[in-house]
Amino acid sequence: VVVLSLLGSSAWAVANFGESSAPLTQVIESVSTLAPTNWRSPTSLQLYRSDVTRSNDTAESLLARLGLYDPEAANYLRQVRVAKQQLLGRAGRLVFAEGDADHHLTRLTLRWANEDGQTFSRWVMSRNTEGWHDQVETSAVTVSTRTGNGTIQSNLFAATDEADIPDAVANQLAEIFSGDIDFHRHLRKGDRFAVVYESIEGDGETLRSGRVLSAEFVNNGKTYQAFWFREEGAKEGAYYNADGVSM
């Protein structure tokens, strides 16, 4: 009874508090605002953007896609040897641009992996008081490991695209398991795969994919596995199944 009595009192108190209203007083006061003096930054605004090159890129179309309009920079790109060989007409390369508030290019950076597999090149085009200049530097690549997996709905390349796995890795998968699976006729919807592969990087940017290190493919309920192995001192390695048999 005491508890119910207290609960009832509490409920009455809350209800009473909600129904009560305090007097409101409106206060109006004039304030002065500070004048916006010296609000601009003392340094010029720099804009950064990146994009992937296309095979049909011209100097003008590439700069326009980067949000830049700079006829002088476009003219320099058309003439400089490295840009003609490594940038314009080369699809799939990531390019970084830096521009000013007037959408003029101030710096352009491009990286690519070299054929030796150990180094990458960094090309930088920039503007100074004397005009445009460019330089190429070479540094060692770093190799990291990435994983991916997917399920077949129609074909291998559609599944690897869905899983964000590079086409070069998909080609290696098809070649590694070509002795066990006919990828044109024997794939089934619901087949699964998983892969571990190398990523070749420069300055933290992925330049290309490397070798497949291990892979598993489940085709029509049967599991196939492959592992890359190179004996110490050997120049070349090979793929082996889980039983150690060369593939």
PDB file of C-alpha atoms in Angstrom:
ATOM      1  CA  VAL A   1       0.000   0.000   0.000  1.00  0.00           C
ATOM      2  CA  VAL A   2       2.831   2.367   0.890  1.00  0.00           C
ATOM      3  CA  VAL A   3       4.617   1.622  -2.413  1.00  0.00           C
ATOM      4  CA  LEU A   4       1.430   2.181  -4.412  1.00  0.00           C
ATOM      5  CA  SER A   5       0.846   5.350  -2.489  1.00  0.00           C
ATOM      6  CA  LEU A   6       4.331   6.628  -3.311  1.00  0.00           C
ATOM      7  CA  LEU A   7       3.929   5.697  -6.968  1.00  0.00           C
ATOM      8  CA  GLY A   8       0.676   7.529  -7.109  1.00  0.00           C
ATOM      9  CA  SER A   9       2.250  10.584  -5.525  1.00  0.00           C
ATOM     10  CA  SER A  10       5.076  10.486  -8.027  1.00  0.00           C
ATOM     11  CA  ALA A  11       2.719  10.224 -10.951  1.00  0.00           C
ATOM     12  CA  TRP A  12       0.674  13.128  -9.591  1.00  0.00           C
ATOM     13  CA  ALA A  13       3.814  15.209  -9.153  1.00  0.00           C
ATOM     14  CA  VAL A  14       5.021  14.563 -12.690  1.00  0.00           C
ATOM     15  CA  ALA A  15       1.615  15.268 -14.138  1.00  0.00           C
ATOM     16  CA  ASN A  16       1.375  18.455 -12.115  1.00  0.00           C
ATOM     17  CA  PHE A  17       4.823  19.576 -13.270  1.00  0.00           C
ATOM     18  CA  GLY A  18       3.946  18.990 -16.923  1.00  0.00           C
ATOM     19  CA  GLU A  19       0.697  20.921 -16.667  1.00  0.00           C
ATOM     20  CA  SER A  20       2.230  23.925 -14.895  1.00  0.00           C
ATOM     21  CA  SER A  21       3.572  26.846 -16.961  1.00  0.00           C
ATOM     22  CA  ALA A  22       6.142  29.455 -15.957  1.00  0.00           C
ATOM     23  CA  PRO A  23       5.818  33.100 -17.072  1.00  0.00           C
ATOM     24  CA  LEU A  24       7.810  33.985 -20.228  1.00  0.00           C
ATOM     25  CA  THR A  25       9.765  37.188 -20.654  1.00  0.00           C
ATOM     26  CA  GLN A  26      10.977  38.388 -24.049  1.00  0.00           C
ATOM     27  CA  VAL A  27      14.321  40.205 -24.079  1.00  0.00           C
ATOM     28  CA  ILE A  28      15.436  42.196 -27.149  1.00  0.00           C
ATOM     29  CA  GLU A  29      18.966  43.572 -27.295  1.00  0.00           C
ATOM     30  CA  SER A  30      20.896  45.192 -30.156  1.00  0.00           C
ATOM     31  CA  VAL A  31      24.359  43.784 -30.886  1.00  0.00           C
ATOM     32  CA  SER A  32      27.058  44.974 -33.257  1.00  0.00           C
ATOM     33  CA  THR A  33      28.835  42.603 -35.672  1.00  0.00           C
ATOM     34  CA  LEU A  34      32.542  42.564 -36.353  1.00  0.00           C
ATOM     35  CA  ALA A  35      33.631  43.940 -39.702  1.00  0.00           C
ATOM     36  CA  PRO A  36      34.984  41.152 -41.991  1.00  0.00           C
ATOM     37  CA  THR A  37      38.441  42.670 -42.266  1.00  0.00           C
ATOM     38  CA  ASN A  38      41.408  40.538 -43.376  1.00  0.00           C
ATOM     39  CA  TRP A  39      39.307  37.372 -43.706  1.00  0.00           C
ATOM     40  CA  ARG A  40      41.104  36.113 -46.791  1.00  0.00           C
ATOM     41  CA  SER A  41      43.863  33.557 -46.413  1.00  0.00           C
ATOM     42  CA  PRO A  42      47.340  34.993 -46.991  1.00  0.00           C
ATOM     43  CA  THR A  43      48.258  31.931 -49.110  1.00  0.00           C
ATOM     44  CA  SER A  44      46.750  31.123 -52.497  1.00  0.00           C
ATOM     45  CA  LEU A  45      44.150  28.392 -52.727  1.00  0.00           C
ATOM     46  CA  GLN A  46      45.426  25.063 -54.089  1.00  0.00           C
ATOM     47  CA  LEU A  47      43.061  22.463 -55.540  1.00  0.00           C
ATOM     48  CA  TYR A  48      43.891  18.758 -55.793  1.00  0.00           C
ATOM     49  CA  ARG A  49      42.294  16.136 -57.985  1.00  0.00           C
ATOM     50  CA  SER A  50      43.109  12.748 -59.510  1.00  0.00           C
ATOM     51  CA  ASP A  51      41.698  10.708 -62.368  1.00  0.00           C
ATOM     52  CA  VAL A  52      42.464   7.637 -64.465  1.00  0.00           C
ATOM     53  CA  THR A  53      43.753   8.158 -68.002  1.00  0.00           C
ATOM     54  CA  ARG A  54      41.811   6.970 -71.056  1.00  0.00           C
ATOM     55  CA  SER A  55      43.106   5.697 -74.379  1.00  0.00           C
ATOM     56  CA  ASN A  56      41.457   8.557 -76.276  1.00  0.00           C
ATOM     57  CA  ASP A  57      42.737  11.315 -73.981  1.00  0.00           C
ATOM     58  CA  THR A  58      44.128  14.498 -75.461  1.00  0.00           C
ATOM     59  CA  ALA A  59      45.974  17.097 -73.416  1.00  0.00           C
ATOM     60  CA  GLU A  60      42.858  19.295 -73.329  1.00  0.00           C
ATOM     61  CA  SER A  61      40.394  16.515 -72.461  1.00  0.00           C
ATOM     62  CA  LEU A  62      42.585  15.178 -69.660  1.00  0.00           C
ATOM     63  CA  LEU A  63      43.007  18.608 -68.070  1.00  0.00           C
ATOM     64  CA  ALA A  64      39.294  19.332 -68.448  1.00  0.00           C
ATOM     65  CA  ARG A  65      38.421  16.104 -66.639  1.00  0.00           C
ATOM     66  CA  LEU A  66      40.757  17.215 -63.867  1.00  0.00           C
ATOM     67  CA  GLY A  67      38.832  20.483 -63.600  1.00  0.00           C
ATOM     68  CA  LEU A  68      41.573  22.580 -65.210  1.00  0.00           C
ATOM     69  CA  TYR A  69      41.661  24.991 -68.129  1.00  0.00           C
ATOM     70  CA  ASP A  70      45.232  25.860 -69.048  1.00  0.00           C
ATOM     71  CA  PRO A  71      46.202  26.187 -72.750  1.00  0.00           C
ATOM     72  CA  GLU A  72      49.896  26.654 -71.859  1.00  0.00           C
ATOM     73  CA  ALA A  73      49.962  23.430 -69.855  1.00  0.00           C
ATOM     74  CA  ALA A  74      48.119  21.571 -72.622  1.00  0.00           C
ATOM     75  CA  ASN A  75      50.623  22.795 -75.189  1.00  0.00           C
ATOM     76  CA  TYR A  76      53.530  21.631 -73.005  1.00  0.00           C
ATOM     77  CA  LEU A  77      51.917  18.199 -72.539  1.00  0.00           C
ATOM     78  CA  ARG A  78      51.631  17.763 -76.308  1.00  0.00           C
ATOM     79  CA  GLN A  79      55.336  18.461 -76.777  1.00  0.00           C
ATOM     80  CA  VAL A  80      57.175  16.841 -73.846  1.00  0.00           C
ATOM     81  CA  ARG A  81      58.474  13.339 -74.629  1.00  0.00           C
ATOM     82  CA  VAL A  82      57.481  11.585 -71.387  1.00  0.00           C
ATOM     83  CA  ALA A  83      53.895  12.806 -71.585  1.00  0.00           C
ATOM     84  CA  LYS A  84      53.551  11.528 -75.140  1.00  0.00           C
ATOM     85  CA  GLN A  85      55.020   8.133 -74.242  1.00  0.00           C
ATOM     86  CA  GLN A  86      53.586   7.478 -70.786  1.00  0.00           C
ATOM     87  CA  LEU A  87      50.492   9.655 -70.358  1.00  0.00           C
ATOM     88  CA  LEU A  88      48.510  10.608 -73.450  1.00  0.00           C
ATOM     89  CA  GLY A  89      46.914   7.594 -75.111  1.00  0.00           C
ATOM     90  CA  ARG A  90      47.758   5.316 -72.158  1.00  0.00           C
ATOM     91  CA  ALA A  91      44.634   3.954 -70.473  1.00  0.00           C
ATOM     92  CA  GLY A  92      44.308   3.059 -66.808  1.00  0.00           C
ATOM     93  CA  ARG A  93      47.050   5.195 -65.284  1.00  0.00           C
ATOM     94  CA  LEU A  94      46.324   7.298 -62.222  1.00  0.00           C
ATOM     95  CA  VAL A  95      47.371  10.928 -62.594  1.00  0.00           C
ATOM     96  CA  PHE A  96      47.410  13.562 -59.832  1.00  0.00           C
ATOM     97  CA  ALA A  97      46.952  17.260 -60.552  1.00  0.00           C
ATOM     98  CA  GLU A  98      47.362  20.389 -58.462  1.00  0.00           C
ATOM     99  CA  GLY A  99      45.795  23.657 -59.612  1.00  0.00           C
ATOM    100  CA  ASP A 100      45.172  27.172 -58.387  1.00  0.00           C
ATOM    101  CA  ALA A 101      41.928  29.036 -57.798  1.00  0.00           C
ATOM    102  CA  ASP A 102      41.876  30.133 -61.471  1.00  0.00           C
ATOM    103  CA  HIS A 103      41.898  26.459 -62.585  1.00  0.00           C
ATOM    104  CA  HIS A 104      45.437  26.682 -63.930  1.00  0.00           C
ATOM    105  CA  LEU A 105      47.695  23.660 -63.558  1.00  0.00           C
ATOM    106  CA  THR A 106      50.620  24.067 -61.176  1.00  0.00           C
ATOM    107  CA  ARG A 107      51.807  20.453 -60.791  1.00  0.00           C
ATOM    108  CA  LEU A 108      51.105  17.092 -62.440  1.00  0.00           C
ATOM    109  CA  THR A 109      52.358  13.731 -61.135  1.00  0.00           C
ATOM    110  CA  LEU A 110      52.328  10.341 -62.861  1.00  0.00           C
ATOM    111  CA  ARG A 111      53.784   6.988 -61.729  1.00  0.00           C
ATOM    112  CA  TRP A 112      54.287   3.695 -63.569  1.00  0.00           C
ATOM    113  CA  ALA A 113      55.966   0.374 -62.877  1.00  0.00           C
ATOM    114  CA  ASN A 114      59.113  -0.400 -64.837  1.00  0.00           C
ATOM    115  CA  GLU A 115      59.736  -3.613 -66.736  1.00  0.00           C
ATOM    116  CA  ASP A 116      62.462  -4.776 -64.328  1.00  0.00           C
ATOM    117  CA  GLY A 117      59.745  -5.454 -61.745  1.00  0.00           C
ATOM    118  CA  GLN A 118      61.857  -3.835 -59.010  1.00  0.00           C
ATOM    119  CA  THR A 119      61.460  -0.103 -59.621  1.00  0.00           C
ATOM    120  CA  PHE A 120      58.888   2.486 -60.632  1.00  0.00           C
ATOM    121  CA  SER A 121      59.200   5.891 -62.273  1.00  0.00           C
ATOM    122  CA  ARG A 122      57.749   9.107 -60.923  1.00  0.00           C
ATOM    123  CA  TRP A 123      57.244  11.907 -63.448  1.00  0.00           C
ATOM    124  CA  VAL A 124      56.534  15.403 -62.139  1.00  0.00           C
ATOM    125  CA  MET A 125      55.612  18.360 -64.323  1.00  0.00           C
ATOM    126  CA  SER A 126      55.478  21.723 -62.557  1.00  0.00           C
ATOM    127  CA  ARG A 127      55.465  25.446 -63.216  1.00  0.00           C
ATOM    128  CA  ASN A 128      57.987  27.928 -61.847  1.00  0.00           C
ATOM    129  CA  THR A 129      58.810  31.584 -62.563  1.00  0.00           C
ATOM    130  CA  GLU A 130      60.633  30.595 -65.766  1.00  0.00           C
ATOM    131  CA  GLY A 131      57.849  28.404 -67.136  1.00  0.00           C
ATOM    132  CA  TRP A 132      57.232  24.675 -67.278  1.00  0.00           C
ATOM    133  CA  HIS A 133      59.761  21.986 -66.474  1.00  0.00           C
ATOM    134  CA  ASP A 134      59.580  18.239 -65.773  1.00  0.00           C
ATOM    135  CA  GLN A 135      61.729  15.502 -64.279  1.00  0.00           C
ATOM    136  CA  VAL A 136      61.687  11.710 -63.907  1.00  0.00           C
ATOM    137  CA  GLU A 137      62.783   9.951 -60.720  1.00  0.00           C
ATOM    138  CA  THR A 138      63.187   6.225 -60.080  1.00  0.00           C
ATOM    139  CA  SER A 139      62.478   4.476 -56.782  1.00  0.00           C
ATOM    140  CA  ALA A 140      62.066   0.914 -55.548  1.00  0.00           C
ATOM    141  CA  VAL A 141      58.584  -0.585 -55.575  1.00  0.00           C
ATOM    142  CA  THR A 142      56.938  -2.115 -52.543  1.00  0.00           C
ATOM    143  CA  VAL A 143      55.019  -5.392 -52.775  1.00  0.00           C
ATOM    144  CA  SER A 144      51.973  -6.010 -50.609  1.00  0.00           C
ATOM    145  CA  THR A 145      49.539  -8.923 -50.467  1.00  0.00           C
ATOM    146  CA  ARG A 146      45.854  -8.662 -51.314  1.00  0.00           C
ATOM    147  CA  THR A 147      42.985 -11.106 -51.200  1.00  0.00           C
ATOM    148  CA  GLY A 148      39.742 -11.433 -53.108  1.00  0.00           C
ATOM    149  CA  ASN A 149      36.872 -13.846 -53.554  1.00  0.00           C
ATOM    150  CA  GLY A 150      33.737 -14.106 -55.608  1.00  0.00           C
ATOM    151  CA  THR A 151      30.913 -16.246 -56.931  1.00  0.00           C
ATOM    152  CA  ILE A 152      30.239 -17.079 -60.563  1.00  0.00           C
ATOM    153  CA  GLN A 153      26.949 -15.762 -61.926  1.00  0.00           C
ATOM    154  CA  SER A 154      27.726 -15.760 -65.653  1.00  0.00           C
ATOM    155  CA  ASN A 155      31.489 -15.921 -66.330  1.00  0.00           C
ATOM    156  CA  LEU A 156      34.840 -15.553 -64.579  1.00  0.00           C
ATOM    157  CA  PHE A 157      35.616 -11.985 -65.657  1.00  0.00           C
ATOM    158  CA  ALA A 158      32.203 -10.680 -64.631  1.00  0.00           C
ATOM    159  CA  ALA A 159      32.714 -12.262 -61.202  1.00  0.00           C
ATOM    160  CA  THR A 160      36.225 -10.846 -60.758  1.00  0.00           C
ATOM    161  CA  ASP A 161      35.015  -7.395 -61.828  1.00  0.00           C
ATOM    162  CA  GLU A 162      32.245  -7.622 -59.239  1.00  0.00           C
ATOM    163  CA  ALA A 163      34.840  -8.581 -56.612  1.00  0.00           C
ATOM    164  CA  ASP A 164      37.155  -5.700 -57.680  1.00  0.00           C
ATOM    165  CA  ILE A 165      39.899  -8.140 -58.723  1.00  0.00           C
ATOM    166  CA  PRO A 166      42.170  -6.960 -61.590  1.00  0.00           C
ATOM    167  CA  ASP A 167      41.812  -8.581 -65.013  1.00  0.00           C
ATOM    168  CA  ALA A 168      45.477  -9.621 -64.904  1.00  0.00           C
ATOM    169  CA  VAL A 169      44.708 -11.733 -61.831  1.00  0.00           C
ATOM    170  CA  ALA A 170      41.639 -13.228 -63.523  1.00  0.00           C
ATOM    171  CA  ASN A 171      43.817 -14.224 -66.489  1.00  0.00           C
ATOM    172  CA  GLN A 172      46.233 -15.958 -64.132  1.00  0.00           C
ATOM    173  CA  LEU A 173      43.369 -17.820 -62.435  1.00  0.00           C
ATOM    174  CA  ALA A 174      42.143 -19.121 -65.782  1.00  0.00           C
ATOM    175  CA  GLU A 175      45.652 -20.213 -66.747  1.00  0.00           C
ATOM    176  CA  ILE A 176      46.453 -21.858 -63.391  1.00  0.00           C
ATOM    177  CA  PHE A 177      43.308 -24.011 -63.374  1.00  0.00           C
ATOM    178  CA  SER A 178      43.081 -24.548 -67.135  1.00  0.00           C
ATOM    179  CA  GLY A 179      44.232 -28.175 -66.758  1.00  0.00           C
ATOM    180  CA  ASP A 180      41.312 -28.964 -64.416  1.00  0.00           C
ATOM    181  CA  ILE A 181      38.513 -26.612 -65.488  1.00  0.00           C
ATOM    182  CA  ASP A 182      37.215 -25.637 -68.909  1.00  0.00           C
ATOM    183  CA  PHE A 183      36.270 -22.021 -68.252  1.00  0.00           C
ATOM    184  CA  HIS A 184      34.249 -21.812 -71.478  1.00  0.00           C
ATOM    185  CA  ARG A 185      32.012 -24.835 -70.941  1.00  0.00           C
ATOM    186  CA  HIS A 186      32.277 -26.185 -67.392  1.00  0.00           C
ATOM    187  CA  LEU A 187      31.587 -23.135 -65.218  1.00  0.00           C
ATOM    188  CA  ARG A 188      28.394 -23.323 -63.180  1.00  0.00           C
ATOM    189  CA  LYS A 189      26.384 -20.597 -61.552  1.00  0.00           C
ATOM    190  CA  GLY A 190      27.331 -20.614 -57.883  1.00  0.00           C
ATOM    191  CA  ASP A 191      30.922 -21.753 -58.431  1.00  0.00           C
ATOM    192  CA  ARG A 192      33.216 -19.968 -55.971  1.00  0.00           C
ATOM    193  CA  PHE A 193      36.818 -18.812 -55.972  1.00  0.00           C
ATOM    194  CA  ALA A 194      39.307 -17.133 -53.618  1.00  0.00           C
ATOM    195  CA  VAL A 195      42.718 -15.740 -54.473  1.00  0.00           C
ATOM    196  CA  VAL A 196      45.775 -14.213 -52.799  1.00  0.00           C
ATOM    197  CA  TYR A 197      47.931 -12.052 -55.084  1.00  0.00           C
ATOM    198  CA  GLU A 198      50.683  -9.454 -55.071  1.00  0.00           C
ATOM    199  CA  SER A 199      50.093  -5.725 -55.465  1.00  0.00           C
ATOM    200  CA  ILE A 200      52.979  -3.688 -56.905  1.00  0.00           C
ATOM    201  CA  GLU A 201      52.988  -0.200 -55.375  1.00  0.00           C
ATOM    202  CA  GLY A 202      54.930   3.047 -55.550  1.00  0.00           C
ATOM    203  CA  ASP A 203      54.516   5.903 -53.058  1.00  0.00           C
ATOM    204  CA  GLY A 204      51.526   3.997 -51.664  1.00  0.00           C
ATOM    205  CA  GLU A 205      49.782   3.946 -55.056  1.00  0.00           C
ATOM    206  CA  THR A 206      48.867   0.643 -56.704  1.00  0.00           C
ATOM    207  CA  LEU A 207      50.693   0.519 -60.039  1.00  0.00           C
ATOM    208  CA  ARG A 208      49.725  -2.978 -61.174  1.00  0.00           C
ATOM    209  CA  SER A 209      48.905  -6.419 -59.860  1.00  0.00           C
ATOM    210  CA  GLY A 210      51.609  -9.037 -59.469  1.00  0.00           C
ATOM    211  CA  ARG A 211      51.724 -12.809 -59.258  1.00  0.00           C
ATOM    212  CA  VAL A 212      48.962 -14.990 -57.843  1.00  0.00           C
ATOM    213  CA  LEU A 213      50.375 -16.609 -54.688  1.00  0.00           C
ATOM    214  CA  SER A 214      47.562 -19.029 -53.915  1.00  0.00           C
ATOM    215  CA  ALA A 215      44.089 -19.736 -55.201  1.00  0.00           C
ATOM    216  CA  GLU A 216      41.095 -21.983 -54.662  1.00  0.00           C
ATOM    217  CA  PHE A 217      38.294 -22.720 -57.108  1.00  0.00           C
ATOM    218  CA  VAL A 218      35.135 -24.695 -56.355  1.00  0.00           C
ATOM    219  CA  ASN A 219      33.674 -25.938 -59.635  1.00  0.00           C
ATOM    220  CA  ASN A 220      30.494 -28.031 -59.648  1.00  0.00           C
ATOM    221  CA  GLY A 221      31.112 -29.006 -56.025  1.00  0.00           C
ATOM    222  CA  LYS A 222      34.752 -30.050 -56.492  1.00  0.00           C
ATOM    223  CA  THR A 223      37.545 -28.006 -54.914  1.00  0.00           C
ATOM    224  CA  TYR A 224      40.815 -27.211 -56.704  1.00  0.00           C
ATOM    225  CA  GLN A 225      43.742 -25.484 -55.030  1.00  0.00           C
ATOM    226  CA  ALA A 226      47.020 -24.011 -56.257  1.00  0.00           C
ATOM    227  CA  PHE A 227      50.081 -22.638 -54.417  1.00  0.00           C
ATOM    228  CA  TRP A 228      53.054 -20.777 -55.865  1.00  0.00           C
ATOM    229  CA  PHE A 229      56.414 -22.155 -54.749  1.00  0.00           C
ATOM    230  CA  ARG A 230      60.013 -21.435 -55.743  1.00  0.00           C
ATOM    231  CA  GLU A 231      62.887 -23.411 -54.359  1.00  0.00           C
ATOM    232  CA  GLU A 232      65.721 -21.485 -52.750  1.00  0.00           C
ATOM    233  CA  GLY A 233      68.262 -20.484 -55.375  1.00  0.00           C
ATOM    234  CA  ALA A 234      65.956 -21.292 -58.302  1.00  0.00           C
ATOM    235  CA  LYS A 235      65.214 -18.595 -60.903  1.00  0.00           C
ATOM    236  CA  GLU A 236      61.663 -19.731 -61.598  1.00  0.00           C
ATOM    237  CA  GLY A 237      58.870 -21.160 -59.505  1.00  0.00           C
ATOM    238  CA  ALA A 238      55.742 -23.147 -60.266  1.00  0.00           C
ATOM    239  CA  TYR A 239      52.238 -23.859 -59.032  1.00  0.00           C
ATOM    240  CA  TYR A 240      51.484 -26.997 -57.019  1.00  0.00           C
ATOM    241  CA  ASN A 241      48.248 -28.466 -55.745  1.00  0.00           C
ATOM    242  CA  ALA A 242      47.584 -29.330 -52.081  1.00  0.00           C
ATOM    243  CA  ASP A 243      49.242 -32.749 -52.590  1.00  0.00           C
ATOM    244  CA  GLY A 244      52.467 -31.157 -53.857  1.00  0.00           C
ATOM    245  CA  VAL A 245      51.913 -32.189 -57.477  1.00  0.00           C
ATOM    246  CA  SER A 246      53.107 -29.663 -60.065  1.00  0.00           C
ATOM    247  CA  MET A 247      50.326 -28.055 -62.051  1.00  0.00           C
TER     248      MET A 247
END
